[in-house]
PDB file of C-alpha atoms in Angstrom:
ATOM      1  CA  ALA A 555      62.652   3.455-151.701  1.00 72.00           C
ATOM      2  CA  GLN A 556      62.465   7.141-150.573  1.00 78.00           C
ATOM      3  CA  SER A 557      64.943   9.029-148.062  1.00 86.00           C
ATOM      4  CA  VAL A 558      64.690  12.068-146.606  1.00 91.00           C
ATOM      5  CA  THR A 559      68.520  14.012-145.625  1.00 94.00           C
ATOM      6  CA  GLN A 560      68.360  16.797-143.499  1.00 95.00           C
ATOM      7  CA  LEU A 561      71.574  18.807-143.019  1.00 92.00           C
ATOM      8  CA  GLY A 562      72.728  19.515-139.487  1.00 91.00           C
ATOM      9  CA  SER A 563      71.364  18.320-136.268  1.00 92.00           C
ATOM     10  CA  HIS A 564      71.552  21.126-134.884  1.00 95.00           C
ATOM     11  CA  VAL A 565      71.691  25.340-136.345  1.00 97.00           C
ATOM     12  CA  SER A 566      71.861  28.281-133.802  1.00 97.00           C
ATOM     13  CA  VAL A 567      71.094  31.867-135.007  1.00 97.00           C
ATOM     14  CA  SER A 568      70.287  35.134-134.018  1.00 97.00           C
ATOM     15  CA  GLU A 569      67.074  36.905-132.806  1.00 97.00           C
ATOM     16  CA  GLY A 570      66.438  38.488-136.373  1.00 97.00           C
ATOM     17  CA  ALA A 571      68.921  36.989-138.284  1.00 97.00           C
ATOM     18  CA  LEU A 572      67.617  34.353-141.774  1.00 97.00           C
ATOM     19  CA  VAL A 573      66.451  30.505-140.441  1.00 97.00           C
ATOM     20  CA  LEU A 574      68.011  28.290-143.517  1.00 97.00           C
ATOM     21  CA  LEU A 575      67.444  24.699-142.629  1.00 98.00           C
ATOM     22  CA  ARG A 576      68.141  22.156-145.057  1.00 97.00           C
ATOM     23  CA  CYS A 577      66.406  19.321-146.183  1.00 96.00           C
ATOM     24  CA  ASN A 578      67.183  16.712-149.707  1.00 96.00           C
ATOM     25  CA  TYR A 579      65.323  13.801-150.534  1.00 93.00           C
ATOM     26  CA  SER A 580      65.499  10.933-152.402  1.00 89.00           C
ATOM     27  CA  SER A 581      62.086  10.101-154.902  1.00 79.00           C
ATOM     28  CA  SER A 582      61.515   7.775-157.174  1.00 73.00           C
ATOM     29  CA  VAL A 583      57.934   8.867-157.799  1.00 73.00           C
ATOM     30  CA  PRO A 584      56.743  13.011-157.556  1.00 74.00           C
ATOM     31  CA  PRO A 585      57.347  12.989-153.883  1.00 81.00           C
ATOM     32  CA  TYR A 586      55.150  14.805-151.264  1.00 87.00           C
ATOM     33  CA  LEU A 587      57.100  16.933-149.579  1.00 91.00           C
ATOM     34  CA  PHE A 588      56.494  18.366-145.519  1.00 93.00           C
ATOM     35  CA  TRP A 589      58.170  20.575-142.381  1.00 96.00           C
ATOM     36  CA  TYR A 590      56.949  19.618-139.350  1.00 96.00           C
ATOM     37  CA  VAL A 591      57.755  21.096-135.791  1.00 96.00           C
ATOM     38  CA  GLN A 592      58.557  19.626-132.853  1.00 94.00           C
ATOM     39  CA  TYR A 593      58.165  22.330-129.462  1.00 92.00           C
ATOM     40  CA  PRO A 594      59.546  20.528-125.852  1.00 86.00           C
ATOM     41  CA  ASN A 595      57.314  17.798-124.971  1.00 79.00           C
ATOM     42  CA  GLN A 596      55.282  18.057-127.336  1.00 83.00           C
ATOM     43  CA  GLY A 597      54.360  15.966-130.615  1.00 87.00           C
ATOM     44  CA  LEU A 598      54.756  17.111-134.253  1.00 92.00           C
ATOM     45  CA  GLN A 599      52.729  20.297-136.166  1.00 92.00           C
ATOM     46  CA  LEU A 600      52.300  20.318-139.707  1.00 92.00           C
ATOM     47  CA  LEU A 601      54.472  23.518-141.113  1.00 95.00           C
ATOM     48  CA  LEU A 602      53.260  23.214-144.228  1.00 93.00           C
ATOM     49  CA  LYS A 603      53.019  20.841-147.545  1.00 90.00           C
ATOM     50  CA  TYR A 604      53.992  21.174-151.193  1.00 89.00           C
ATOM     51  CA  THR A 605      52.140  18.543-153.004  1.00 81.00           C
ATOM     52  CA  SER A 606      53.118  19.233-156.810  1.00 75.00           C
ATOM     53  CA  ALA A 607      51.584  22.985-156.702  1.00 74.00           C
ATOM     54  CA  ALA A 608      53.408  25.985-156.482  1.00 83.00           C
ATOM     55  CA  THR A 609      57.318  25.201-155.655  1.00 88.00           C
ATOM     56  CA  LEU A 610      57.084  28.042-152.874  1.00 93.00           C
ATOM     57  CA  VAL A 611      55.050  27.011-150.848  1.00 93.00           C
ATOM     58  CA  LYS A 612      54.498  28.908-147.209  1.00 94.00           C
ATOM     59  CA  GLY A 613      53.732  27.617-143.956  1.00 93.00           C
ATOM     60  CA  ILE A 614      52.499  29.568-140.627  1.00 93.00           C
ATOM     61  CA  ASN A 615      54.819  31.330-138.289  1.00 93.00           C
ATOM     62  CA  GLY A 616      56.103  32.862-141.970  1.00 95.00           C
ATOM     63  CA  PHE A 617      58.091  29.461-142.565  1.00 97.00           C
ATOM     64  CA  GLU A 618      58.146  28.883-146.019  1.00 97.00           C
ATOM     65  CA  ALA A 619      60.053  26.406-147.806  1.00 97.00           C
ATOM     66  CA  GLU A 620      61.034  26.077-151.856  1.00 94.00           C
ATOM     67  CA  PHE A 621      60.967  22.647-153.790  1.00 93.00           C
ATOM     68  CA  LYS A 622      63.536  22.606-156.454  1.00 92.00           C
ATOM     69  CA  LYS A 623      63.569  19.324-158.698  1.00 89.00           C
ATOM     70  CA  SER A 624      66.609  20.087-160.054  1.00 90.00           C
ATOM     71  CA  GLU A 625      68.866  20.271-156.737  1.00 92.00           C
ATOM     72  CA  THR A 626      66.667  17.274-154.927  1.00 93.00           C
ATOM     73  CA  SER A 627      66.108  19.735-152.215  1.00 94.00           C
ATOM     74  CA  PHE A 628      62.677  21.560-150.243  1.00 95.00           C
ATOM     75  CA  HIS A 629      64.441  23.952-147.433  1.00 97.00           C
ATOM     76  CA  LEU A 630      63.164  25.791-144.475  1.00 97.00           C
ATOM     77  CA  THR A 631      63.870  29.764-144.395  1.00 97.00           C
ATOM     78  CA  LYS A 632      62.312  32.159-142.964  1.00 97.00           C
ATOM     79  CA  PRO A 633      63.166  35.427-143.564  1.00 97.00           C
ATOM     80  CA  SER A 634      63.473  36.607-139.370  1.00 97.00           C
ATOM     81  CA  ALA A 635      63.771  34.639-136.689  1.00 97.00           C
ATOM     82  CA  HIS A 636      62.366  34.777-133.650  1.00 96.00           C
ATOM     83  CA  MET A 637      62.330  32.743-129.844  1.00 96.00           C
ATOM     84  CA  SER A 638      59.848  31.362-130.574  1.00 95.00           C
ATOM     85  CA  ASP A 639      61.174  29.750-133.013  1.00 96.00           C
ATOM     86  CA  ALA A 640      63.743  27.347-131.231  1.00 96.00           C
ATOM     87  CA  ALA A 641      62.423  23.787-131.442  1.00 96.00           C
ATOM     88  CA  GLU A 642      63.090  20.802-133.169  1.00 95.00           C
ATOM     89  CA  TYR A 643      62.429  20.673-137.251  1.00 97.00           C
ATOM     90  CA  PHE A 644      61.410  17.553-139.544  1.00 96.00           C
ATOM     91  CA  CYS A 645      61.446  16.780-143.093  1.00 95.00           C
ATOM     92  CA  ALA A 646      59.621  14.363-144.607  1.00 92.00           C
ATOM     93  CA  VAL A 647      58.651  12.507-147.281  1.00 89.00           C
ATOM     94  CA  SER A 648      55.534  10.331-148.327  1.00 82.00           C
ATOM     95  CA  ASP A 649      55.959   7.374-149.552  1.00 67.00           C
ATOM     96  CA  PHE A 650      52.426   5.793-150.154  1.00 61.00           C
ATOM     97  CA  SER A 651      53.579   3.226-152.901  1.00 53.00           C
ATOM     98  CA  ALA A 652      55.734   2.191-149.463  1.00 48.00           C
ATOM     99  CA  SER A 653      52.178   3.576-147.517  1.00 64.00           C
ATOM    100  CA  LYS A 654      54.366   5.212-145.206  1.00 73.00           C
ATOM    101  CA  ILE A 655      56.012   8.867-144.333  1.00 83.00           C
ATOM    102  CA  ILE A 656      59.149   9.011-143.751  1.00 87.00           C
ATOM    103  CA  PHE A 657      61.617  11.443-141.674  1.00 91.00           C
ATOM    104  CA  GLY A 658      64.686  12.948-141.425  1.00 92.00           C
ATOM    105  CA  SER A 659      66.487  13.328-138.298  1.00 92.00           C
ATOM    106  CA  GLY A 660      65.482  15.958-137.824  1.00 94.00           C
ATOM    107  CA  THR A 661      67.424  19.230-136.795  1.00 96.00           C
ATOM    108  CA  ARG A 662      66.834  21.407-133.169  1.00 96.00           C
ATOM    109  CA  LEU A 663      67.165  25.205-133.953  1.00 97.00           C
ATOM    110  CA  SER A 664      68.757  27.717-131.219  1.00 97.00           C
ATOM    111  CA  ILE A 665      67.707  31.322-131.137  1.00 96.00           C
ATOM    112  CA  ARG A 666      70.746  33.541-129.460  1.00 96.00           C
ATOM    113  CA  PRO A 667      68.730  36.784-128.013  1.00 93.00           C
TER     114      PRO A 667
ATOM    115  CA  GLU B 634      37.704  19.442-131.896  1.00 67.00           C
ATOM    116  CA  ALA B 635      39.504  16.958-129.841  1.00 79.00           C
ATOM    117  CA  GLY B 636      43.343  16.149-131.416  1.00 92.00           C
ATOM    118  CA  VAL B 637      45.006  12.568-131.341  1.00 96.00           C
ATOM    119  CA  THR B 638      45.104  11.756-127.065  1.00 96.00           C
ATOM    120  CA  GLN B 639      48.154   8.821-126.286  1.00 97.00           C
ATOM    121  CA  SER B 640      48.166   7.245-123.011  1.00 97.00           C
ATOM    122  CA  PRO B 641      49.803   7.090-120.591  1.00 97.00           C
ATOM    123  CA  THR B 642      52.263   9.841-121.135  1.00 95.00           C
ATOM    124  CA  HIS B 643      54.917   8.973-119.042  1.00 96.00           C
ATOM    125  CA  LEU B 644      55.508   5.057-117.330  1.00 96.00           C
ATOM    126  CA  ILE B 645      59.085   3.482-116.595  1.00 98.00           C
ATOM    127  CA  LYS B 646      58.909  -0.342-116.984  1.00 97.00           C
ATOM    128  CA  THR B 647      62.595  -2.580-116.760  1.00 97.00           C
ATOM    129  CA  ARG B 648      64.202  -5.130-119.300  1.00 97.00           C
ATOM    130  CA  GLY B 649      61.190  -8.175-119.715  1.00 97.00           C
ATOM    131  CA  GLN B 650      58.345  -6.729-119.494  1.00 98.00           C
ATOM    132  CA  GLN B 651      55.740  -5.592-121.414  1.00 98.00           C
ATOM    133  CA  VAL B 652      54.114  -2.365-122.541  1.00 98.00           C
ATOM    134  CA  THR B 653      50.663  -1.303-124.199  1.00 98.00           C
ATOM    135  CA  LEU B 654      50.633   2.420-125.215  1.00 98.00           C
ATOM    136  CA  ARG B 655      46.419   3.142-126.534  1.00 98.00           C
ATOM    137  CA  CYS B 656      45.726   6.143-129.073  1.00 98.00           C
ATOM    138  CA  SER B 657      42.598   7.720-129.723  1.00 97.00           C
ATOM    139  CA  PRO B 658      42.723   9.608-133.366  1.00 96.00           C
ATOM    140  CA  ILE B 659      41.051  12.288-134.486  1.00 94.00           C
ATOM    141  CA  SER B 660      37.622  11.920-134.426  1.00 93.00           C
ATOM    142  CA  GLY B 661      36.605  11.177-138.628  1.00 90.00           C
ATOM    143  CA  HIS B 662      40.344  10.146-138.915  1.00 91.00           C
ATOM    144  CA  THR B 663      40.174   5.924-140.378  1.00 90.00           C
ATOM    145  CA  SER B 664      44.007   6.047-140.295  1.00 90.00           C
ATOM    146  CA  VAL B 665      47.147   5.913-137.601  1.00 93.00           C
ATOM    147  CA  TYR B 666      49.980   5.752-137.620  1.00 93.00           C
ATOM    148  CA  TRP B 667      52.833   4.386-134.925  1.00 96.00           C
ATOM    149  CA  TYR B 668      56.465   6.231-134.637  1.00 95.00           C
ATOM    150  CA  GLN B 669      59.295   5.715-132.291  1.00 96.00           C
ATOM    151  CA  GLN B 670      61.855   8.024-131.699  1.00 93.00           C
ATOM    152  CA  ALA B 671      63.731   7.242-129.830  1.00 91.00           C
ATOM    153  CA  LEU B 672      67.302  10.598-128.242  1.00 84.00           C
ATOM    154  CA  GLY B 673      68.951  11.287-131.781  1.00 77.00           C
ATOM    155  CA  LEU B 674      67.269   9.359-133.561  1.00 79.00           C
ATOM    156  CA  GLY B 675      64.111  10.897-134.925  1.00 84.00           C
ATOM    157  CA  LEU B 676      61.624   9.793-136.244  1.00 90.00           C
ATOM    158  CA  GLN B 677      61.942   6.075-136.848  1.00 92.00           C
ATOM    159  CA  PHE B 678      58.581   4.483-138.554  1.00 91.00           C
ATOM    160  CA  LEU B 679      56.278   1.363-136.709  1.00 95.00           C
ATOM    161  CA  LEU B 680      52.981   0.870-137.705  1.00 94.00           C
ATOM    162  CA  TRP B 681      49.580   1.552-139.530  1.00 91.00           C
ATOM    163  CA  TYR B 682      46.852   1.112-139.648  1.00 92.00           C
ATOM    164  CA  ASP B 683      44.168   1.543-141.215  1.00 89.00           C
ATOM    165  CA  GLU B 684      40.329   0.257-141.764  1.00 89.00           C
ATOM    166  CA  GLY B 685      41.471  -2.308-138.540  1.00 92.00           C
ATOM    167  CA  GLU B 686      43.910  -3.326-140.274  1.00 93.00           C
ATOM    168  CA  GLU B 687      47.519  -3.512-140.105  1.00 93.00           C
ATOM    169  CA  ARG B 688      48.883  -1.915-143.338  1.00 89.00           C
ATOM    170  CA  ASN B 689      52.112  -1.673-143.435  1.00 88.00           C
ATOM    171  CA  ARG B 690      55.415  -1.955-140.208  1.00 91.00           C
ATOM    172  CA  GLY B 691      58.845  -1.189-140.266  1.00 90.00           C
ATOM    173  CA  ASN B 692      62.022  -2.421-139.707  1.00 91.00           C
ATOM    174  CA  PHE B 693      61.024  -3.359-136.535  1.00 95.00           C
ATOM    175  CA  PRO B 694      60.908  -6.256-134.291  1.00 96.00           C
ATOM    176  CA  PRO B 695      58.112  -8.899-133.558  1.00 96.00           C
ATOM    177  CA  ARG B 696      58.203  -7.945-130.288  1.00 97.00           C
ATOM    178  CA  PHE B 697      56.736  -4.713-131.506  1.00 98.00           C
ATOM    179  CA  SER B 698      52.701  -5.179-132.097  1.00 97.00           C
ATOM    180  CA  GLY B 699      49.613  -3.829-132.073  1.00 96.00           C
ATOM    181  CA  ARG B 700      46.155  -3.268-133.385  1.00 97.00           C
ATOM    182  CA  GLN B 701      43.457  -1.020-133.594  1.00 97.00           C
ATOM    183  CA  PHE B 702      39.967  -1.363-132.995  1.00 97.00           C
ATOM    184  CA  PRO B 703      36.100  -0.807-134.858  1.00 96.00           C
ATOM    185  CA  ASN B 704      36.098   2.999-133.137  1.00 95.00           C
ATOM    186  CA  TYR B 705      39.169   2.939-135.720  1.00 96.00           C
ATOM    187  CA  SER B 706      41.576   3.389-132.094  1.00 97.00           C
ATOM    188  CA  SER B 707      44.983   2.056-131.439  1.00 98.00           C
ATOM    189  CA  GLU B 708      47.423  -0.131-128.710  1.00 98.00           C
ATOM    190  CA  LEU B 709      50.836  -0.753-129.218  1.00 98.00           C
ATOM    191  CA  ASN B 710      52.619  -3.570-127.884  1.00 98.00           C
ATOM    192  CA  VAL B 711      55.782  -4.295-126.762  1.00 98.00           C
ATOM    193  CA  ASN B 712      56.533  -7.358-126.002  1.00 97.00           C
ATOM    194  CA  ALA B 713      60.942  -8.837-123.224  1.00 97.00           C
ATOM    195  CA  LEU B 714      61.755  -4.944-122.895  1.00 98.00           C
ATOM    196  CA  GLU B 715      64.533  -3.512-123.881  1.00 97.00           C
ATOM    197  CA  LEU B 716      66.551  -1.152-122.560  1.00 96.00           C
ATOM    198  CA  GLU B 717      66.910   0.878-125.829  1.00 95.00           C
ATOM    199  CA  ASP B 718      63.480   0.761-126.580  1.00 97.00           C
ATOM    200  CA  SER B 719      63.159   3.769-124.625  1.00 97.00           C
ATOM    201  CA  ALA B 720      62.266   6.700-126.852  1.00 96.00           C
ATOM    202  CA  LEU B 721      58.802   8.072-126.878  1.00 94.00           C
ATOM    203  CA  TYR B 722      56.757   6.366-129.098  1.00 97.00           C
ATOM    204  CA  LEU B 723      54.297   8.695-131.385  1.00 95.00           C
ATOM    205  CA  CYS B 724      50.631   8.231-132.760  1.00 96.00           C
ATOM    206  CA  ALA B 725      49.053  10.196-135.853  1.00 94.00           C
ATOM    207  CA  SER B 726      45.868   9.942-137.534  1.00 93.00           C
ATOM    208  CA  THR B 727      45.330  11.192-141.152  1.00 88.00           C
ATOM    209  CA  LEU B 728      41.696  11.055-143.304  1.00 81.00           C
ATOM    210  CA  PRO B 729      40.532   8.790-145.276  1.00 70.00           C
ATOM    211  CA  GLY B 730      41.574   8.678-148.565  1.00 65.00           C
ATOM    212  CA  THR B 731      44.176  11.523-148.026  1.00 61.00           C
ATOM    213  CA  ASP B 732      46.601  10.917-151.272  1.00 59.00           C
ATOM    214  CA  THR B 733      49.450  13.586-148.907  1.00 64.00           C
ATOM    215  CA  GLY B 734      50.550  12.163-145.663  1.00 69.00           C
ATOM    216  CA  GLU B 735      49.308  14.706-144.073  1.00 82.00           C
ATOM    217  CA  LEU B 736      49.721  13.175-139.939  1.00 89.00           C
ATOM    218  CA  PHE B 737      47.889  14.405-136.798  1.00 91.00           C
ATOM    219  CA  PHE B 738      50.454  13.145-134.637  1.00 94.00           C
ATOM    220  CA  GLY B 739      49.368  12.859-130.775  1.00 95.00           C
ATOM    221  CA  GLU B 740      52.114  14.603-127.461  1.00 93.00           C
ATOM    222  CA  GLY B 741      53.275  11.178-127.035  1.00 94.00           C
ATOM    223  CA  SER B 742      53.769   8.754-124.593  1.00 96.00           C
ATOM    224  CA  ARG B 743      57.172   8.631-122.378  1.00 95.00           C
ATOM    225  CA  LEU B 744      58.367   5.026-122.445  1.00 97.00           C
ATOM    226  CA  THR B 745      61.488   5.290-120.056  1.00 97.00           C
ATOM    227  CA  VAL B 746      62.669   1.223-119.246  1.00 97.00           C
ATOM    228  CA  LEU B 747      65.424   0.626-116.444  1.00 96.00           C
TER     229      LEU B 747
END
């Protein structure tokens, strides 16, 4: 079975600082990995996805993530945080052997002025 | 192009009642997923429908059920509501034949059970 673990339920950074949100996965087959963002009172929106092409994936709003098979990680980064980045971020793995997409528990990102 | 639409956006029920939530996928999408987002628990997979058939369900009791109609819209039914059913219920759709799992989400139906 596949699973996703997000380290840190809440991360707070200063505006302009580096954003690092951690995600580790478990999968018996090559995974498809995703980061989604959820702004307050909204549904989830895809930030970026890894589908076995380039290991460094660039997404919207300046975010990127690197697939590291040896570390079973897919951490999300952004060089310089903006106030508008405050939201909840979810890492997800596609598990088509079980026909479902599994989400992590989420990390709430706060930005300090 | 219209996104995934869900109704109602908010509703309040009491324990023991029944509720039906509705979802219209993006035009051309034939797969619909339902997730429960309870406070502090992330997204829990509920159901997956594709081409009118239930393809998979998560670890939820049978009082959670649903269906998909010929126009690919979907309903989620919850019977005998319990307090812990209070949550945001999210519907997502995806393109037919996709093998990447990219989901397009609606804004959810927030259910409060008193």
